[in-house]
Amino acid sequence: MSCVTIWIQEAKMANPSPGIAILGAGIFVKTQYIPRLAEISDLVILKAIWSRTEESAKGAVEIARKHFPEVKCKWGDDGLNEIIQDSSIVGVAVVVAAETMVEMSLKMLKAGKHVLQEKPAAASISELETAMSSYRNISADSPCRPIWAVAENYRFEPAFVELKKLIAETGDMMNVQLIIEGSMNSSNPYFSSSWRRNLSGGFILDMGVHYIAGLRMLVGCEVASVSATTSHVDKTLPGPDNITSNFQLENGCSGVFVMVVSSRSPKILWRVVGLKGTVQLERGVEGGRHGYMATIYGEGGTSRTIFYPFSGVTEELKAFFNDISETSKEQEPRLSYMEGARDVAVLEAMLESGAKNGAVVPVTKF
């Protein structure tokens, strides 16, 4: 009998669905994790929410108890140890500050818990390499090594999943454009987030990994090298707050990545130009629902537009719970830590190039 089968049988003896804990009680937990978990409460049992402070943990638990009445409030070192010792908790979502995220994830993995870690996968290439080495050493000779997943909802958005298929209709790829004009100003709830401001690469790295994930998902190949320029214009934000980068894909196609952290006219646009047509993806609203507008331009001036509502966070959570509950398949590859590492590697190369006045920098391979 495999270790995975034993895990599943033990979990099902206690509960019909896997028990999980959330480590972290900030904005994203309150506004995204708890509401999305409530939508799929038949798939999981939220056992506990932990934070460094009692006040923070209680604030999140109060919200969660509307949907999960039995969820427990945990805080501090004692609360963390209680989660580690609780055999009914088979997985944890690590949603803490980036500077402690990898350390916390490895602590849980060493305790035998499956981990769904929020992005970014790490703050630097060196931290990525150290993290992956540590993960490989966890039960290296055992088939029971727990799953380490990185939560990247863009890889699960239906718009990206479907457009990746439609891009094949546009023929040989000629150019790729990705333009982001963000809205990171004082009205944004993440504007004052201290860890995001202290993160190496600041909001460029924290926000940018999403867009790079979407880029890699759409084009279906890796970024080989980059040449970027950066600037720091808005002094209310950590620098750099603007980046323009040329990039070369491994398939030979080139493209441009433009990101402005804070703009008066927010927009996000992906555009893939092929020999037989063009695919464009941008955010939009239809019938009061927020999502993506995908437009496919074909030969002869024809076009069609499809709306895809947001559902990536829910879908990634479902995939993780499926991974820690099923024996019939491999881990969902879109959740792998390696995918998150590759997103960071592209942004790190761009930031390095910007610091070197546009020098061509190869992207570290993982």
mmCIF file of C-alpha atoms in Angstrom:
data_model
loop_
_atom_site.group_PDB
_atom_site.id
_atom_site.type_symbol
_atom_site.label_atom_id
_atom_site.label_comp_id
_atom_site.label_asym_id
_atom_site.label_seq_id
_atom_site.Cartn_x
_atom_site.Cartn_y
_atom_site.Cartn_z
ATOM 1 C CA MET A 1 0.000 0.000 0.000
ATOM 2 C CA SER A 2 1.413 3.381 -1.018
ATOM 3 C CA CYS A 3 2.001 6.236 1.410
ATOM 4 C CA VAL A 4 -0.468 8.396 -0.498
ATOM 5 C CA THR A 5 -3.167 5.737 -0.061
ATOM 6 C CA ILE A 6 -2.444 5.548 3.667
ATOM 7 C CA TRP A 7 -2.701 9.368 3.980
ATOM 8 C CA ILE A 8 -6.040 9.389 2.195
ATOM 9 C CA GLN A 9 -7.479 6.509 4.213
ATOM 10 C CA GLU A 10 -6.441 8.156 7.479
ATOM 11 C CA ALA A 11 -7.983 11.473 6.414
ATOM 12 C CA LYS A 12 -11.241 9.827 5.339
ATOM 13 C CA MET A 13 -11.518 7.919 8.619
ATOM 14 C CA ALA A 14 -11.654 11.261 10.424
ATOM 15 C CA ASN A 15 -13.508 13.363 7.828
ATOM 16 C CA PRO A 16 -14.958 12.820 4.351
ATOM 17 C CA SER A 17 -12.902 15.761 3.053
ATOM 18 C CA PRO A 18 -9.294 16.780 3.774
ATOM 19 C CA GLY A 19 -8.738 19.053 6.731
ATOM 20 C CA ILE A 20 -6.662 22.164 6.126
ATOM 21 C CA ALA A 21 -5.364 25.190 7.997
ATOM 22 C CA ILE A 22 -4.634 28.674 6.730
ATOM 23 C CA LEU A 23 -1.432 30.285 7.941
ATOM 24 C CA GLY A 24 -1.960 34.017 7.654
ATOM 25 C CA ALA A 25 -4.932 36.277 8.304
ATOM 26 C CA GLY A 26 -4.354 39.293 6.084
ATOM 27 C CA ILE A 27 -6.342 41.002 3.354
ATOM 28 C CA PHE A 28 -6.036 38.215 0.785
ATOM 29 C CA VAL A 29 -7.161 35.557 3.253
ATOM 30 C CA LYS A 30 -10.196 37.587 4.272
ATOM 31 C CA THR A 31 -11.251 38.750 0.805
ATOM 32 C CA GLN A 32 -10.267 35.763 -1.350
ATOM 33 C CA TYR A 33 -9.398 32.574 0.505
ATOM 34 C CA ILE A 34 -12.340 32.466 2.896
ATOM 35 C CA PRO A 35 -15.029 33.415 0.317
ATOM 36 C CA ARG A 36 -13.606 30.994 -2.282
ATOM 37 C CA LEU A 37 -13.352 28.169 0.259
ATOM 38 C CA ALA A 38 -16.969 28.824 1.203
ATOM 39 C CA GLU A 39 -17.938 28.188 -2.431
ATOM 40 C CA ILE A 40 -16.395 24.710 -2.314
ATOM 41 C CA SER A 41 -16.988 23.821 1.325
ATOM 42 C CA ASP A 42 -18.089 20.327 0.260
ATOM 43 C CA LEU A 43 -14.517 19.584 -0.817
ATOM 44 C CA VAL A 44 -12.601 20.646 2.289
ATOM 45 C CA ILE A 45 -12.860 21.204 6.013
ATOM 46 C CA LEU A 46 -11.245 24.394 7.280
ATOM 47 C CA LYS A 47 -9.887 23.319 10.654
ATOM 48 C CA ALA A 48 -7.885 26.360 11.755
ATOM 49 C CA ILE A 49 -6.640 29.831 10.887
ATOM 50 C CA TRP A 50 -3.305 30.941 12.315
ATOM 51 C CA SER A 51 -1.615 34.312 12.611
ATOM 52 C CA ARG A 52 1.312 35.712 14.554
ATOM 53 C CA THR A 53 -1.073 37.683 16.773
ATOM 54 C CA GLU A 54 -4.290 36.704 18.511
ATOM 55 C CA GLU A 55 -6.097 39.811 17.294
ATOM 56 C CA SER A 56 -5.342 39.136 13.644
ATOM 57 C CA ALA A 57 -6.277 35.459 13.860
ATOM 58 C CA LYS A 58 -9.570 36.232 15.589
ATOM 59 C CA GLY A 59 -10.480 38.774 12.908
ATOM 60 C CA ALA A 60 -10.166 36.183 10.133
ATOM 61 C CA VAL A 61 -11.828 33.403 12.139
ATOM 62 C CA GLU A 62 -14.831 35.622 12.799
ATOM 63 C CA ILE A 63 -15.367 35.900 9.042
ATOM 64 C CA ALA A 64 -14.696 32.209 8.395
ATOM 65 C CA ARG A 65 -17.121 30.954 11.044
ATOM 66 C CA LYS A 66 -20.061 32.136 8.947
ATOM 67 C CA HIS A 67 -19.179 29.277 6.609
ATOM 68 C CA PHE A 68 -17.042 26.971 8.773
ATOM 69 C CA PRO A 69 -18.538 27.089 12.316
ATOM 70 C CA GLU A 70 -15.951 24.697 13.769
ATOM 71 C CA VAL A 71 -12.824 26.525 12.601
ATOM 72 C CA LYS A 72 -10.351 27.120 15.416
ATOM 73 C CA CYS A 73 -8.341 30.237 16.130
ATOM 74 C CA LYS A 74 -4.572 29.733 16.476
ATOM 75 C CA TRP A 75 -1.775 32.226 16.993
ATOM 76 C CA GLY A 76 1.903 32.461 17.929
ATOM 77 C CA ASP A 77 4.390 29.621 18.301
ATOM 78 C CA ASP A 78 2.054 27.517 20.417
ATOM 79 C CA GLY A 79 -0.738 27.745 17.881
ATOM 80 C CA LEU A 80 1.612 26.819 15.069
ATOM 81 C CA ASN A 81 2.858 23.775 16.959
ATOM 82 C CA GLU A 82 -0.734 22.701 17.596
ATOM 83 C CA ILE A 83 -1.393 22.753 13.852
ATOM 84 C CA ILE A 84 1.767 20.741 13.212
ATOM 85 C CA GLN A 85 0.721 18.143 15.779
ATOM 86 C CA ASP A 86 -2.868 17.885 14.525
ATOM 87 C CA SER A 87 -3.020 14.761 12.333
ATOM 88 C CA SER A 88 -6.454 15.719 11.010
ATOM 89 C CA ILE A 89 -4.851 18.694 9.218
ATOM 90 C CA VAL A 90 -3.240 17.219 6.101
ATOM 91 C CA GLY A 91 -2.655 20.453 4.202
ATOM 92 C CA VAL A 92 -1.928 24.110 4.880
ATOM 93 C CA ALA A 93 -2.266 27.268 2.826
ATOM 94 C CA VAL A 94 0.719 29.504 3.566
ATOM 95 C CA VAL A 95 -0.390 33.119 3.051
ATOM 96 C CA VAL A 96 2.151 35.087 5.081
ATOM 97 C CA ALA A 97 4.659 37.847 4.290
ATOM 98 C CA ALA A 98 7.046 36.966 1.452
ATOM 99 C CA GLU A 99 10.151 37.187 3.615
ATOM 100 C CA THR A 100 8.922 34.307 5.810
ATOM 101 C CA MET A 101 6.861 32.363 3.256
ATOM 102 C CA VAL A 102 9.524 29.860 2.165
ATOM 103 C CA GLU A 103 10.717 29.265 5.727
ATOM 104 C CA MET A 104 7.147 28.631 6.877
ATOM 105 C CA SER A 105 6.410 26.354 3.928
ATOM 106 C CA LEU A 106 9.489 24.217 4.579
ATOM 107 C CA LYS A 107 8.595 23.998 8.268
ATOM 108 C CA MET A 108 5.188 22.592 7.352
ATOM 109 C CA LEU A 109 6.603 20.249 4.712
ATOM 110 C CA LYS A 110 9.095 18.836 7.205
ATOM 111 C CA ALA A 111 6.136 18.173 9.502
ATOM 112 C CA GLY A 112 4.519 16.129 6.738
ATOM 113 C CA LYS A 113 1.877 18.667 5.713
ATOM 114 C CA HIS A 114 1.014 19.327 2.080
ATOM 115 C CA VAL A 115 1.573 23.011 1.321
ATOM 116 C CA LEU A 116 -0.173 25.485 -0.965
ATOM 117 C CA GLN A 117 2.063 28.546 -0.809
ATOM 118 C CA GLU A 118 1.028 31.935 -2.104
ATOM 119 C CA LYS A 119 3.168 33.614 -4.756
ATOM 120 C CA PRO A 120 5.891 34.649 -5.248
ATOM 121 C CA ALA A 121 7.589 31.265 -4.898
ATOM 122 C CA ALA A 122 10.596 33.073 -3.396
ATOM 123 C CA ALA A 123 12.110 36.542 -3.291
ATOM 124 C CA SER A 124 15.268 35.756 -5.278
ATOM 125 C CA ILE A 125 17.062 33.138 -7.367
ATOM 126 C CA SER A 126 19.305 32.203 -4.442
ATOM 127 C CA GLU A 127 16.301 31.642 -2.183
ATOM 128 C CA LEU A 128 14.659 29.530 -4.901
ATOM 129 C CA GLU A 129 17.733 27.330 -5.232
ATOM 130 C CA THR A 130 18.073 26.896 -1.474
ATOM 131 C CA ALA A 131 14.358 26.158 -1.122
ATOM 132 C CA MET A 132 14.337 23.478 -3.812
ATOM 133 C CA SER A 133 17.439 21.844 -2.379
ATOM 134 C CA SER A 134 15.800 21.718 1.053
ATOM 135 C CA TYR A 135 12.608 20.267 -0.434
ATOM 136 C CA ARG A 136 14.535 17.531 -2.231
ATOM 137 C CA ASN A 137 16.144 16.599 1.065
ATOM 138 C CA ILE A 138 12.797 16.144 2.804
ATOM 139 C CA SER A 139 12.188 12.408 2.923
ATOM 140 C CA ALA A 140 14.384 12.060 -0.166
ATOM 141 C CA ASP A 141 14.341 8.286 0.010
ATOM 142 C CA SER A 142 10.621 8.014 0.707
ATOM 143 C CA PRO A 143 7.629 8.132 -1.676
ATOM 144 C CA CYS A 144 5.741 10.014 1.060
ATOM 145 C CA ARG A 145 7.243 13.431 0.385
ATOM 146 C CA PRO A 146 4.429 15.965 0.801
ATOM 147 C CA ILE A 147 3.262 18.208 -2.042
ATOM 148 C CA TRP A 148 4.645 21.742 -2.317
ATOM 149 C CA ALA A 149 2.372 23.793 -4.549
ATOM 150 C CA VAL A 150 2.471 27.478 -5.453
ATOM 151 C CA ALA A 151 -0.870 29.249 -5.772
ATOM 152 C CA GLU A 152 -0.933 31.087 -9.106
ATOM 153 C CA ASN A 153 -4.536 31.691 -10.088
ATOM 154 C CA TYR A 154 -3.658 33.006 -13.566
ATOM 155 C CA ARG A 155 -2.714 29.473 -14.616
ATOM 156 C CA PHE A 156 -6.238 28.378 -13.704
ATOM 157 C CA GLU A 157 -8.248 31.215 -15.203
ATOM 158 C CA PRO A 158 -10.500 29.750 -17.949
ATOM 159 C CA ALA A 159 -9.496 32.619 -20.252
ATOM 160 C CA PHE A 160 -5.849 31.529 -20.275
ATOM 161 C CA VAL A 161 -6.687 27.829 -20.471
ATOM 162 C CA GLU A 162 -8.946 28.325 -23.502
ATOM 163 C CA LEU A 163 -6.856 30.946 -25.285
ATOM 164 C CA LYS A 164 -3.796 28.748 -25.117
ATOM 165 C CA LYS A 165 -5.733 26.341 -27.368
ATOM 166 C CA LEU A 166 -6.983 29.091 -29.692
ATOM 167 C CA ILE A 167 -3.500 30.535 -30.230
ATOM 168 C CA ALA A 168 -2.724 27.427 -32.274
ATOM 169 C CA GLU A 169 -5.212 28.745 -34.882
ATOM 170 C CA THR A 170 -3.118 31.896 -35.457
ATOM 171 C CA GLY A 171 -0.219 30.028 -37.064
ATOM 172 C CA ASP A 172 3.463 30.692 -36.518
ATOM 173 C CA MET A 173 4.011 33.133 -33.651
ATOM 174 C CA MET A 174 5.529 36.460 -34.734
ATOM 175 C CA ASN A 175 5.292 38.810 -31.740
ATOM 176 C CA VAL A 176 3.993 38.943 -28.179
ATOM 177 C CA GLN A 177 3.002 42.065 -26.234
ATOM 178 C CA LEU A 178 2.159 42.312 -22.558
ATOM 179 C CA ILE A 179 1.195 45.745 -21.209
ATOM 180 C CA ILE A 180 0.240 46.382 -17.588
ATOM 181 C CA GLU A 181 -0.803 49.737 -16.187
ATOM 182 C CA GLY A 182 -1.484 48.981 -12.540
ATOM 183 C CA SER A 183 -3.523 50.785 -9.912
ATOM 184 C CA MET A 184 -1.235 50.570 -6.891
ATOM 185 C CA ASN A 185 -2.143 53.872 -5.249
ATOM 186 C CA SER A 186 -3.301 54.913 -1.778
ATOM 187 C CA SER A 187 -6.823 53.593 -2.410
ATOM 188 C CA ASN A 188 -5.498 50.078 -3.062
ATOM 189 C CA PRO A 189 -5.665 47.875 0.076
ATOM 190 C CA TYR A 190 -2.163 46.511 -0.626
ATOM 191 C CA PHE A 191 -0.563 49.957 -1.039
ATOM 192 C CA SER A 192 0.618 50.156 2.574
ATOM 193 C CA SER A 193 1.672 46.497 2.824
ATOM 194 C CA SER A 194 5.090 46.706 4.505
ATOM 195 C CA TRP A 195 6.420 43.363 3.273
ATOM 196 C CA ARG A 196 5.543 44.158 -0.340
ATOM 197 C CA ARG A 197 7.369 47.455 -0.015
ATOM 198 C CA ASN A 198 10.399 45.778 1.538
ATOM 199 C CA LEU A 199 10.474 42.944 -1.006
ATOM 200 C CA SER A 200 13.464 43.004 -3.357
ATOM 201 C CA GLY A 201 11.884 44.151 -6.590
ATOM 202 C CA GLY A 202 8.919 45.626 -4.698
ATOM 203 C CA PHE A 203 5.575 45.632 -6.440
ATOM 204 C CA ILE A 204 7.221 44.767 -9.770
ATOM 205 C CA LEU A 205 8.047 41.314 -8.408
ATOM 206 C CA ASP A 206 4.958 40.832 -6.257
ATOM 207 C CA MET A 207 2.498 41.836 -8.993
ATOM 208 C CA GLY A 208 4.619 40.870 -11.968
ATOM 209 C CA VAL A 209 4.769 37.124 -11.321
ATOM 210 C CA HIS A 210 1.026 36.973 -12.113
ATOM 211 C CA TYR A 211 1.536 38.493 -15.541
ATOM 212 C CA ILE A 212 4.583 36.386 -16.325
ATOM 213 C CA ALA A 213 2.596 33.276 -15.366
ATOM 214 C CA GLY A 214 -0.120 34.343 -17.802
ATOM 215 C CA LEU A 215 2.481 35.035 -20.502
ATOM 216 C CA ARG A 216 4.163 31.652 -20.126
ATOM 217 C CA MET A 217 0.770 29.938 -20.057
ATOM 218 C CA LEU A 218 -0.364 31.563 -23.318
ATOM 219 C CA VAL A 219 2.786 31.159 -25.415
ATOM 220 C CA GLY A 220 3.462 27.599 -24.240
ATOM 221 C CA CYS A 221 7.229 27.969 -24.026
ATOM 222 C CA GLU A 222 9.890 29.523 -21.812
ATOM 223 C CA VAL A 223 11.482 32.976 -21.899
ATOM 224 C CA ALA A 224 15.138 32.534 -22.861
ATOM 225 C CA SER A 225 16.597 36.013 -22.325
ATOM 226 C CA VAL A 226 15.605 39.605 -21.577
ATOM 227 C CA SER A 227 16.854 43.173 -21.953
ATOM 228 C CA ALA A 228 15.141 45.732 -19.737
ATOM 229 C CA THR A 229 15.165 49.328 -18.586
ATOM 230 C CA THR A 230 13.712 50.356 -15.241
ATOM 231 C CA SER A 231 12.908 53.647 -13.536
ATOM 232 C CA HIS A 232 11.601 55.007 -10.262
ATOM 233 C CA VAL A 233 9.162 57.849 -10.901
ATOM 234 C CA ASP A 234 6.394 57.667 -8.280
ATOM 235 C CA LYS A 235 8.204 58.272 -4.982
ATOM 236 C CA THR A 236 5.210 57.026 -2.952
ATOM 237 C CA LEU A 237 6.156 53.561 -4.222
ATOM 238 C CA PRO A 238 9.338 51.524 -3.747
ATOM 239 C CA GLY A 239 11.584 51.462 -6.800
ATOM 240 C CA PRO A 240 11.612 50.477 -9.480
ATOM 241 C CA ASP A 241 7.992 51.225 -10.326
ATOM 242 C CA ASN A 242 8.318 51.088 -14.116
ATOM 243 C CA ILE A 243 9.881 48.456 -16.358
ATOM 244 C CA THR A 244 10.077 47.930 -20.103
ATOM 245 C CA SER A 245 11.664 44.720 -21.302
ATOM 246 C CA ASN A 246 12.277 43.030 -24.618
ATOM 247 C CA PHE A 247 12.248 39.262 -24.279
ATOM 248 C CA GLN A 248 13.222 36.337 -26.466
ATOM 249 C CA LEU A 249 11.208 33.125 -26.285
ATOM 250 C CA GLU A 250 12.761 29.709 -26.764
ATOM 251 C CA ASN A 251 10.599 29.249 -29.875
ATOM 252 C CA GLY A 252 12.472 32.138 -31.531
ATOM 253 C CA CYS A 253 9.665 34.692 -31.173
ATOM 254 C CA SER A 254 10.359 38.029 -29.489
ATOM 255 C CA GLY A 255 8.086 40.251 -27.439
ATOM 256 C CA VAL A 256 7.798 43.198 -25.105
ATOM 257 C CA PHE A 257 6.767 43.416 -21.458
ATOM 258 C CA VAL A 258 5.735 46.844 -20.154
ATOM 259 C CA MET A 259 4.670 47.391 -16.547
ATOM 260 C CA VAL A 260 3.697 50.601 -14.778
ATOM 261 C CA VAL A 261 2.886 49.891 -11.130
ATOM 262 C CA SER A 262 0.536 52.848 -10.685
ATOM 263 C CA SER A 263 -1.367 54.495 -13.528
ATOM 264 C CA ARG A 264 -4.347 56.836 -13.822
ATOM 265 C CA SER A 265 -5.759 54.542 -16.525
ATOM 266 C CA PRO A 266 -5.378 50.932 -15.312
ATOM 267 C CA LYS A 267 -5.299 48.232 -17.973
ATOM 268 C CA ILE A 268 -3.863 44.787 -18.601
ATOM 269 C CA LEU A 269 -3.381 43.522 -22.139
ATOM 270 C CA TRP A 270 -1.880 40.365 -23.623
ATOM 271 C CA ARG A 271 -1.554 40.215 -27.408
ATOM 272 C CA VAL A 272 -0.104 37.345 -29.440
ATOM 273 C CA VAL A 273 0.374 38.023 -33.153
ATOM 274 C CA GLY A 274 0.560 35.019 -35.457
ATOM 275 C CA LEU A 275 0.967 34.497 -39.176
ATOM 276 C CA LYS A 276 -2.752 33.712 -39.617
ATOM 277 C CA GLY A 277 -4.291 35.881 -36.922
ATOM 278 C CA THR A 278 -4.029 37.596 -33.561
ATOM 279 C CA VAL A 279 -5.304 36.799 -30.076
ATOM 280 C CA GLN A 280 -5.885 39.596 -27.576
ATOM 281 C CA LEU A 281 -6.835 39.302 -23.917
ATOM 282 C CA GLU A 282 -7.799 42.124 -21.572
ATOM 283 C CA ARG A 283 -9.857 42.613 -18.444
ATOM 284 C CA GLY A 284 -13.524 43.473 -18.828
ATOM 285 C CA VAL A 285 -17.003 43.350 -17.332
ATOM 286 C CA GLU A 286 -20.097 41.626 -18.696
ATOM 287 C CA GLY A 287 -23.457 41.468 -16.974
ATOM 288 C CA GLY A 288 -21.939 42.825 -13.768
ATOM 289 C CA ARG A 289 -19.313 40.070 -13.664
ATOM 290 C CA HIS A 290 -15.607 40.840 -13.818
ATOM 291 C CA GLY A 291 -13.358 38.750 -15.991
ATOM 292 C CA TYR A 292 -11.446 38.683 -19.279
ATOM 293 C CA MET A 293 -12.484 39.689 -22.776
ATOM 294 C CA ALA A 294 -10.740 37.514 -25.351
ATOM 295 C CA THR A 295 -10.761 38.631 -28.987
ATOM 296 C CA ILE A 296 -9.587 36.404 -31.823
ATOM 297 C CA TYR A 297 -8.776 38.180 -35.088
ATOM 298 C CA GLY A 298 -8.704 35.905 -38.120
ATOM 299 C CA GLU A 299 -7.985 36.136 -41.813
ATOM 300 C CA GLY A 300 -10.078 38.495 -43.897
ATOM 301 C CA GLY A 301 -10.739 40.906 -41.040
ATOM 302 C CA THR A 302 -12.986 38.502 -39.115
ATOM 303 C CA SER A 303 -13.084 38.597 -35.308
ATOM 304 C CA ARG A 304 -14.954 37.126 -32.392
ATOM 305 C CA THR A 305 -14.991 38.063 -28.705
ATOM 306 C CA ILE A 306 -15.552 35.722 -25.772
ATOM 307 C CA PHE A 307 -16.026 36.709 -22.117
ATOM 308 C CA TYR A 308 -14.570 34.547 -19.340
ATOM 309 C CA PRO A 309 -15.490 35.436 -15.723
ATOM 310 C CA PHE A 310 -12.771 35.239 -13.057
ATOM 311 C CA SER A 311 -12.592 31.867 -11.305
ATOM 312 C CA GLY A 312 -8.867 31.140 -11.050
ATOM 313 C CA VAL A 313 -8.555 31.225 -7.250
ATOM 314 C CA THR A 314 -11.440 28.766 -6.844
ATOM 315 C CA GLU A 315 -10.059 26.462 -9.540
ATOM 316 C CA GLU A 316 -6.544 26.393 -8.081
ATOM 317 C CA LEU A 317 -7.931 25.555 -4.630
ATOM 318 C CA LYS A 318 -10.023 22.746 -6.093
ATOM 319 C CA ALA A 319 -6.957 21.379 -7.872
ATOM 320 C CA PHE A 320 -4.912 21.400 -4.669
ATOM 321 C CA PHE A 321 -7.617 19.645 -2.663
ATOM 322 C CA ASN A 322 -7.930 17.103 -5.437
ATOM 323 C CA ASP A 323 -4.173 16.520 -5.357
ATOM 324 C CA ILE A 324 -4.159 15.805 -1.624
ATOM 325 C CA SER A 325 -7.295 13.647 -1.812
ATOM 326 C CA GLU A 326 -6.808 11.524 -4.931
ATOM 327 C CA THR A 327 -4.551 8.587 -5.801
ATOM 328 C CA SER A 328 -5.417 8.352 -9.488
ATOM 329 C CA LYS A 329 -3.080 10.988 -10.928
ATOM 330 C CA GLU A 330 0.091 13.017 -10.608
ATOM 331 C CA GLN A 331 0.167 16.422 -8.945
ATOM 332 C CA GLU A 332 -1.455 19.110 -11.086
ATOM 333 C CA PRO A 333 1.604 20.505 -12.934
ATOM 334 C CA ARG A 334 0.258 24.074 -12.956
ATOM 335 C CA LEU A 335 0.556 24.079 -9.150
ATOM 336 C CA SER A 336 4.135 22.848 -8.966
ATOM 337 C CA TYR A 337 6.729 24.867 -7.070
ATOM 338 C CA MET A 338 8.892 24.659 -10.186
ATOM 339 C CA GLU A 339 6.324 26.658 -12.187
ATOM 340 C CA GLY A 340 6.334 29.389 -9.548
ATOM 341 C CA ALA A 341 10.141 29.395 -9.605
ATOM 342 C CA ARG A 342 10.156 29.933 -13.373
ATOM 343 C CA ASP A 343 7.870 32.960 -13.029
ATOM 344 C CA VAL A 344 10.229 34.542 -10.496
ATOM 345 C CA ALA A 345 13.269 33.744 -12.653
ATOM 346 C CA VAL A 346 11.897 35.820 -15.548
ATOM 347 C CA LEU A 347 11.207 38.855 -13.331
ATOM 348 C CA GLU A 348 14.582 38.520 -11.624
ATOM 349 C CA ALA A 349 16.316 38.532 -15.001
ATOM 350 C CA MET A 350 14.396 41.653 -16.047
ATOM 351 C CA LEU A 351 15.255 43.474 -12.827
ATOM 352 C CA GLU A 352 18.905 42.450 -13.143
ATOM 353 C CA SER A 353 18.996 43.706 -16.727
ATOM 354 C CA GLY A 354 17.429 47.005 -15.650
ATOM 355 C CA ALA A 355 20.119 47.425 -13.009
ATOM 356 C CA LYS A 356 22.742 46.768 -15.725
ATOM 357 C CA ASN A 357 21.363 49.429 -18.092
ATOM 358 C CA GLY A 358 19.630 47.009 -20.436
ATOM 359 C CA ALA A 359 22.277 44.319 -20.739
ATOM 360 C CA VAL A 360 20.952 41.045 -22.144
ATOM 361 C CA VAL A 361 20.426 38.616 -19.262
ATOM 362 C CA PRO A 362 19.654 34.923 -19.747
ATOM 363 C CA VAL A 363 16.774 33.601 -17.657
ATOM 364 C CA THR A 364 17.833 31.048 -15.037
ATOM 365 C CA LYS A 365 16.410 27.636 -15.896
ATOM 366 C CA PHE A 366 14.560 25.521 -13.343
#
